[in-house]
Tab-separated table of C-alpha atoms and ligand atoms in Angstrom:
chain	number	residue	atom	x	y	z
A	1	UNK	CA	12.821	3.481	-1.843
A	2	UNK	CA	12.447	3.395	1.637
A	3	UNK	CA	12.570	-0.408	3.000
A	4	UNK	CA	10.779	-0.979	6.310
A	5	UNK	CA	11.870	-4.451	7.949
A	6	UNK	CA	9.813	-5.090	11.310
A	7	UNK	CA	10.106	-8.419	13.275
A	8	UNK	CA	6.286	-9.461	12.142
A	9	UNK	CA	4.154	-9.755	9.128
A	10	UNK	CA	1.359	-8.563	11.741
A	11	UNK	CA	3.170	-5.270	12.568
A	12	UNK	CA	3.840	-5.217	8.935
A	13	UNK	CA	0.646	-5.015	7.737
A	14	UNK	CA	-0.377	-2.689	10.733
A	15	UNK	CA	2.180	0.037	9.239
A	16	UNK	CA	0.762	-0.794	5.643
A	17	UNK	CA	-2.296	-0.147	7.065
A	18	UNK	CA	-1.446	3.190	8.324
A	19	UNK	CA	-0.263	4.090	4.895
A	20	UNK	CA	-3.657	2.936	3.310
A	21	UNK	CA	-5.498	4.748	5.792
A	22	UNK	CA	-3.388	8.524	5.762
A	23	UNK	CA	-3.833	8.400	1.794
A	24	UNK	CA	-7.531	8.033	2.075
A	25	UNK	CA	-7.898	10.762	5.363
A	26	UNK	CA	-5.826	13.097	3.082
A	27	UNK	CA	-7.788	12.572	-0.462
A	28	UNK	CA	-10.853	10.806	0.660
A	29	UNK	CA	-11.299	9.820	-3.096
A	30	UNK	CA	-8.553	8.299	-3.280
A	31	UNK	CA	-7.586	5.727	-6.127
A	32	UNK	CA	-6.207	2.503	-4.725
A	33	UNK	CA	-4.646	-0.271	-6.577
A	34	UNK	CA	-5.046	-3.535	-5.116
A	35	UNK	CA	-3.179	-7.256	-4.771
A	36	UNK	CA	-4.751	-10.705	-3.955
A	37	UNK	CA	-2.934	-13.495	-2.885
A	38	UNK	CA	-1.753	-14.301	0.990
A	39	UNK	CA	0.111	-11.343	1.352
A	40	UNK	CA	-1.996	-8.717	1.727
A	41	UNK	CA	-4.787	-10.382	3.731
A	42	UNK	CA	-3.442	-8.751	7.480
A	43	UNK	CA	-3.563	-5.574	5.750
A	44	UNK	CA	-7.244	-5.802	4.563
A	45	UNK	CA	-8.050	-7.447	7.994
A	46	UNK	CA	-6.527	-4.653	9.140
A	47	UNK	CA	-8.194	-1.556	7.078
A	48	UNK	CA	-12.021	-3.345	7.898
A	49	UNK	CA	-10.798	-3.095	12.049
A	50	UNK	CA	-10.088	0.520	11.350
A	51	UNK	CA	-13.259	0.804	9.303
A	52	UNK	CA	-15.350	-1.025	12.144
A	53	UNK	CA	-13.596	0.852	15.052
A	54	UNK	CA	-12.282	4.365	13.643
A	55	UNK	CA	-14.649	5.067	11.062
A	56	UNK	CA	-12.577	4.791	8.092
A	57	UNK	CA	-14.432	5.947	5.027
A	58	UNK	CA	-14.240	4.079	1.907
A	59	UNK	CA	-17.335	5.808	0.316
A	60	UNK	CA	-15.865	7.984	-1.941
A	61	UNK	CA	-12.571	5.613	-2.745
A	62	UNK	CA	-12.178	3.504	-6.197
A	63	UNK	CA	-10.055	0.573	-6.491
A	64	UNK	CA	-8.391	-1.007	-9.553
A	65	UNK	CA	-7.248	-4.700	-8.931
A	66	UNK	CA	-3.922	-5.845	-10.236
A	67	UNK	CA	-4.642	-9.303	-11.841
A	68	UNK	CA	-7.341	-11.981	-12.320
A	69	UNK	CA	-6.855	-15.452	-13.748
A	70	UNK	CA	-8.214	-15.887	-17.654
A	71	UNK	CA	-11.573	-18.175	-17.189
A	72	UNK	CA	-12.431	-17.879	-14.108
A	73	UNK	CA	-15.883	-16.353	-13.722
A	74	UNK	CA	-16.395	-13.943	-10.840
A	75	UNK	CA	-18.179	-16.336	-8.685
A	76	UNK	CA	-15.484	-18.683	-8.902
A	77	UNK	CA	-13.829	-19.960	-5.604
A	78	UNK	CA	-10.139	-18.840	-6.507
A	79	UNK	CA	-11.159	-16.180	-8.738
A	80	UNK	CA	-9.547	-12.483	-7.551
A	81	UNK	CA	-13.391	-11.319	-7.998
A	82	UNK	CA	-14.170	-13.846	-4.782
A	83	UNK	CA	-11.075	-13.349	-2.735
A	84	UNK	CA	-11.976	-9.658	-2.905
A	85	UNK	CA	-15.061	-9.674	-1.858
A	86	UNK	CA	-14.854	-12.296	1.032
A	87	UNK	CA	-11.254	-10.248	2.199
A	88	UNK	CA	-12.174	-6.561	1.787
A	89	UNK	CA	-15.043	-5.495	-0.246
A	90	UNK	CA	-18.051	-7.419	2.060
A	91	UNK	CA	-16.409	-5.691	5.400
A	92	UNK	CA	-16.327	-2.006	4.092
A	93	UNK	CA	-18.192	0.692	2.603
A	94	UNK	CA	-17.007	0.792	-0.712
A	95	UNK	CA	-20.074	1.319	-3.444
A	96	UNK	CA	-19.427	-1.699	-6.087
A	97	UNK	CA	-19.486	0.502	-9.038
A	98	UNK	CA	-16.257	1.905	-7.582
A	99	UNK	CA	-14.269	-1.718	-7.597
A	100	UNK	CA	-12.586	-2.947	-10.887
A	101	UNK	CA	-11.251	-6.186	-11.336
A	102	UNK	CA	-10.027	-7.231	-14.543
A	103	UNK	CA	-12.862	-9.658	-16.424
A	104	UNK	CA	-10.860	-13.125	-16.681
A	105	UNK	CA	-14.125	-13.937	-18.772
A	106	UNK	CA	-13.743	-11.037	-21.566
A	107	UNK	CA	-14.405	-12.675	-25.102
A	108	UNK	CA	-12.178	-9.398	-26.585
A	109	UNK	CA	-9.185	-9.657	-24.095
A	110	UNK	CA	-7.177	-6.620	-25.901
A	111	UNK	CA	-10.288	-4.630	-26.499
A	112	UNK	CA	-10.769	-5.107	-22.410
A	113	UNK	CA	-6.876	-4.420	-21.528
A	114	UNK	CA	-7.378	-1.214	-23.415
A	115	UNK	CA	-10.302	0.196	-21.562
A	116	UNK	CA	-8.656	-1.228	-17.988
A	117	UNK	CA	-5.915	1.130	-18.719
A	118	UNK	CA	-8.702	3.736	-19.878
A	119	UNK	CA	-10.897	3.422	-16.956
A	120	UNK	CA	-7.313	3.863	-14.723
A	121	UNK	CA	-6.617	7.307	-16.344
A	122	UNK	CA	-10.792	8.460	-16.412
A	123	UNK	CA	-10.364	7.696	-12.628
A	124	UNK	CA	-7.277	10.325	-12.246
A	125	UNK	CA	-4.393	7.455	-11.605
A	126	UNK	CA	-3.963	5.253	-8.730
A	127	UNK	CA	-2.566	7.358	-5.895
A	128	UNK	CA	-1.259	3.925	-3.704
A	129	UNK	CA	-0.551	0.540	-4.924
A	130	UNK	CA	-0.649	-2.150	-2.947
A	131	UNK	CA	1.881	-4.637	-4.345
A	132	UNK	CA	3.179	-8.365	-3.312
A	133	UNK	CA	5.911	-10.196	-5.003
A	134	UNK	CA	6.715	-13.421	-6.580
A	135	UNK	CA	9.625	-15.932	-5.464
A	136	UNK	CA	10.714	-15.035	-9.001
A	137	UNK	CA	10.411	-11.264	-8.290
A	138	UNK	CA	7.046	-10.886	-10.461
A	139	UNK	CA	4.559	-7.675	-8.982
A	140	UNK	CA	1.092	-8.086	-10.488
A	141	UNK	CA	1.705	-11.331	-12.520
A	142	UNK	CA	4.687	-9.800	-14.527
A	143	UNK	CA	6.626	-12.598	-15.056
A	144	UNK	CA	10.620	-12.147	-15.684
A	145	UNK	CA	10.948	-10.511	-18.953
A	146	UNK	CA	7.846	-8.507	-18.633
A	147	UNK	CA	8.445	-5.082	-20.518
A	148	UNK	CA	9.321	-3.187	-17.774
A	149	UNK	CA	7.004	-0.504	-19.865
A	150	UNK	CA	4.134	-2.814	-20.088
A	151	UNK	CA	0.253	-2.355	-20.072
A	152	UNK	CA	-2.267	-4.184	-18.816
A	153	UNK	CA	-2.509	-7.447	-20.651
A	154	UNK	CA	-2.694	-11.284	-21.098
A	155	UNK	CA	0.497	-12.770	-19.236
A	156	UNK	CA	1.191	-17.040	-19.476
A	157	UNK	CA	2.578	-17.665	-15.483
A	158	UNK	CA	6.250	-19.483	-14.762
A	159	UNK	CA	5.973	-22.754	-14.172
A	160	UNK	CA	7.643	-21.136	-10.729
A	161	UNK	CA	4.437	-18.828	-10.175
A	162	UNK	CA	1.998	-22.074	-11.264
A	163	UNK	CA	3.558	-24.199	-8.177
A	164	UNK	CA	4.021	-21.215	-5.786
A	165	UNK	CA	0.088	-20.998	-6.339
A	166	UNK	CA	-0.631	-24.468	-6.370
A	167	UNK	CA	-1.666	-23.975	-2.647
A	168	UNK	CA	-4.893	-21.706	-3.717
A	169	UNK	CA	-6.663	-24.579	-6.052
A	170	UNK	CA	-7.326	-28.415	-4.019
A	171	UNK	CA	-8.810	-30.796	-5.365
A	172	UNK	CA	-9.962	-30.857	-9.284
A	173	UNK	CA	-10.173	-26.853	-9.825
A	174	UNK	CA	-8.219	-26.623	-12.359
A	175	UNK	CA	-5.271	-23.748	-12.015
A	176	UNK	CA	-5.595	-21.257	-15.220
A	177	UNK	CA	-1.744	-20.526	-16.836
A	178	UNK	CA	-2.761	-17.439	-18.091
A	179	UNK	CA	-3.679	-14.399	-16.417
A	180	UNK	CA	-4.804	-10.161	-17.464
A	181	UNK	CA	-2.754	-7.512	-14.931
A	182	UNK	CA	-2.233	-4.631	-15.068
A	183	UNK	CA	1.655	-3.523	-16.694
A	184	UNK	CA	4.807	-2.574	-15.160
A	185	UNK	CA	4.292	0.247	-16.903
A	186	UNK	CA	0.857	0.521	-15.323
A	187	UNK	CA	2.479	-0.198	-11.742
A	188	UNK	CA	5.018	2.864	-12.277
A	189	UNK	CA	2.364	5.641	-12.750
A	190	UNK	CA	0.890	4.832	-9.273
A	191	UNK	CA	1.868	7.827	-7.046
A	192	UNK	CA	3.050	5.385	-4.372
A	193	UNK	CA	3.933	2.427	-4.069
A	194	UNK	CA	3.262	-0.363	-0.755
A	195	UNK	CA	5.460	-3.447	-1.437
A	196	UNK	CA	4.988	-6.199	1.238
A	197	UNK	CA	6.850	-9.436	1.323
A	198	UNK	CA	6.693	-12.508	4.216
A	199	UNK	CA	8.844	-14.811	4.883
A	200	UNK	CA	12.496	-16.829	4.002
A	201	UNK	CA	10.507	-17.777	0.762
A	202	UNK	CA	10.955	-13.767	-0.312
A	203	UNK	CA	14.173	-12.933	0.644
A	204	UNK	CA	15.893	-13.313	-2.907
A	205	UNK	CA	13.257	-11.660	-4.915
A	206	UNK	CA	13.557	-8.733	-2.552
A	207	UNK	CA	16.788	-8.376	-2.264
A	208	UNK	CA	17.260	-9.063	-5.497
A	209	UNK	CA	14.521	-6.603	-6.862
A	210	UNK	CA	16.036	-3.633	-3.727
A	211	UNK	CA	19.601	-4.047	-3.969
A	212	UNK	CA	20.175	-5.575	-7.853
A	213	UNK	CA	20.254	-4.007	-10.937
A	214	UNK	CA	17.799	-3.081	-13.078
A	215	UNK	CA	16.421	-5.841	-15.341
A	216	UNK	CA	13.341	-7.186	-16.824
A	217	UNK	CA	14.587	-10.807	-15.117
A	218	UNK	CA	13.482	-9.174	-11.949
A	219	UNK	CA	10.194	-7.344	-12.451
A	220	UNK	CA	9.718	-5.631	-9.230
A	221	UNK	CA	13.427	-3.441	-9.416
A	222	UNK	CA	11.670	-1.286	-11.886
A	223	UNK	CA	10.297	-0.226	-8.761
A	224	UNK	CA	14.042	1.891	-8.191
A	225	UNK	CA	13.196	4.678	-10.656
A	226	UNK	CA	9.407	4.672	-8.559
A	227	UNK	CA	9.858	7.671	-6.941
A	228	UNK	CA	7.684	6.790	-3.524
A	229	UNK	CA	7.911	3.275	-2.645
A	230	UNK	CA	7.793	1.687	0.626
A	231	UNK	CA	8.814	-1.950	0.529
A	232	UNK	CA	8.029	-3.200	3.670
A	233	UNK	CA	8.869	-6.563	5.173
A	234	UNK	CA	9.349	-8.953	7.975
A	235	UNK	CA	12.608	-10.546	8.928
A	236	UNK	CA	12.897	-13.829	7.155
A	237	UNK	CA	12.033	-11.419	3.913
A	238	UNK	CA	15.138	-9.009	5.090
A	239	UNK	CA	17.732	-11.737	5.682
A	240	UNK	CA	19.411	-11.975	1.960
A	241	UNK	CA	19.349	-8.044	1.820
A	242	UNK	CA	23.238	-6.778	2.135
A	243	UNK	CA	22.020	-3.042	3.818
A	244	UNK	CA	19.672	-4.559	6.053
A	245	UNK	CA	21.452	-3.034	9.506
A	246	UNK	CA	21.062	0.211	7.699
A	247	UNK	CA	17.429	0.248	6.703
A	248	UNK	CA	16.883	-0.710	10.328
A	249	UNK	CA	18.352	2.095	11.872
A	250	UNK	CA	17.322	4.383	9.435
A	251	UNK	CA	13.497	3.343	10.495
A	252	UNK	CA	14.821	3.669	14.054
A	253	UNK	CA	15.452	7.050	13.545
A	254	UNK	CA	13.247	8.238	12.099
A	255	UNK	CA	11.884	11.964	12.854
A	256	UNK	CA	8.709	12.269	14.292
A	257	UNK	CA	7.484	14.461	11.336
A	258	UNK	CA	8.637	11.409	9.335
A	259	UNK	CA	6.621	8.901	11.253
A	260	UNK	CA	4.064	6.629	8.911
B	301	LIG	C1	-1.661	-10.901	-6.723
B	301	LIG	C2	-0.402	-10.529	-7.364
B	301	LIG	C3	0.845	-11.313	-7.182
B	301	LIG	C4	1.101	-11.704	-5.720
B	301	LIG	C5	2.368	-12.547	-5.626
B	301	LIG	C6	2.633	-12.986	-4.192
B	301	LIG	O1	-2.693	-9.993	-7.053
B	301	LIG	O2	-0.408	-9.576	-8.094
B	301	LIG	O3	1.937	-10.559	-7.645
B	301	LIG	O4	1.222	-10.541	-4.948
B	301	LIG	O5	2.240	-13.671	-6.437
B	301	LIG	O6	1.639	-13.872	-3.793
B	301	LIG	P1	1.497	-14.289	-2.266
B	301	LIG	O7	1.127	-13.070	-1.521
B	301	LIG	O8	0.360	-15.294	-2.257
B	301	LIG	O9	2.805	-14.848	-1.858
């Protein structure tokens, strides 16, 4: 793992953004799995600037969502369908048929889960993931105890997850418990991995999920046997972890050969 800590979520996402941006210069069709939710929203800003102003070519890439909330129709206002098309998809050139999203309206849900996974593999494998985490360590919406071998599937979200997200629906919109996302198991074949995390609100799950053991109770250390991840974070999201000093100097020195 390497673990990035930078003062801002802005320069953050900027460095995320380089990351995004390299994989698709170097394989221009390029797989990309992708998050909703705040986290990642500087980093899409950030990829449509670099589409806008350096030309960034999304026309041959394909992109595989994460998650989307059971019952929610695409159009919906806090469906992942909306969210990606008002944060990413309407600002850059990526054809439609290229974006998945899993259907939170499929009447067959294992039937769908199944062909997800298919459509994955048909597409060669997702060469980056983009990945946020849950205060309770979840990545995707694989809640504690998730399989840490898991497929895409139907997940019910913690009571933790359904408050944490309580933000998203105001008013009456009613917030869906259960979700479809994509598996731990599904996460771990990714060739690389971006993990970004913001704030004091973080700091357990990463440290926790960077520095713990092993365990289903924390989804996101499965990510220690991934064998290119780059968990990067701002400050408040650094303070619980115990190396921190290290992973700082370690980005301070880095090589310039190394240099994201
Ligand atoms: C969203 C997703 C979730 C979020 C996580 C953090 O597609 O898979 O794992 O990344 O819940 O959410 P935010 O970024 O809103 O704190």
């Amino acid at each position: 793992m390497e673990i990035i800590v930078l003062p801002t979520p802005e320069e953050s996402s900027r460095i995320a953004a380089r990351l995004v941006a390299k994989q698709i210069r170097h394989k221009p069709h390029s797989v990309l799995g992708l998050a909703t939710g705040s986290t990642p929203l500087m980093l899409y800003r950030e990829l449509i600037r670099m589409h806008r102003e350096e030309g960034l070519d999304f026309s041959r890439v394909t992109t595989f969502n994460l998650d989307e909330y059971v019952g929610l129709s695409p159009e919906h206002s806090t469906s992942y369908h909306r969210y990606m098309q008002e944060n990413l998809f309407d600002h850059i050139n990526v054809p439609e048929k290229n974006t998945h999203i899993p259907d939170g309206l499929t009447e067959d849900i294992p039937i769908f889960c199944e062909g997800y996974e298919a459509q994955i593999q048909a597409s060669g494998g997702i060469d980056l993931q983009v990945l946020g985490i849950g205060t309770d360590g979840h990545v995707g919406f694989n809640e504690p105890t998730s399989s840490l071998a898991s497929r895409t599937r139907i997940k019910t979200l913690t009571r933790q997850t359904l408050s944490d997200n309580a933000r998203f629906f105001a008013g009456d919109v009613e917030q869906p418990h259960h979700v479809l996302t994509m598996g731990i198991g599904t996460i771990m074949e990714s060739r690389q991995v971006v993990l970004l995390a913001f704030g004091s609100g973080k700091a357990e799950a990463v440290a926790a999920s960077v520095e713990g053991p092993i365990s289903s109770m924390m989804p996101a250390s499965a990510l220690q046997f991934h064998p290119r991840t780059h968990v990067i974070i701002d400050e408040p999201a650094a303070n619980k972890l115990a190396k921190a000093d290290y992973y700082r100097w370690v980005y301070g020195n880095k090589p310039d050969w190394q240099q994201h």
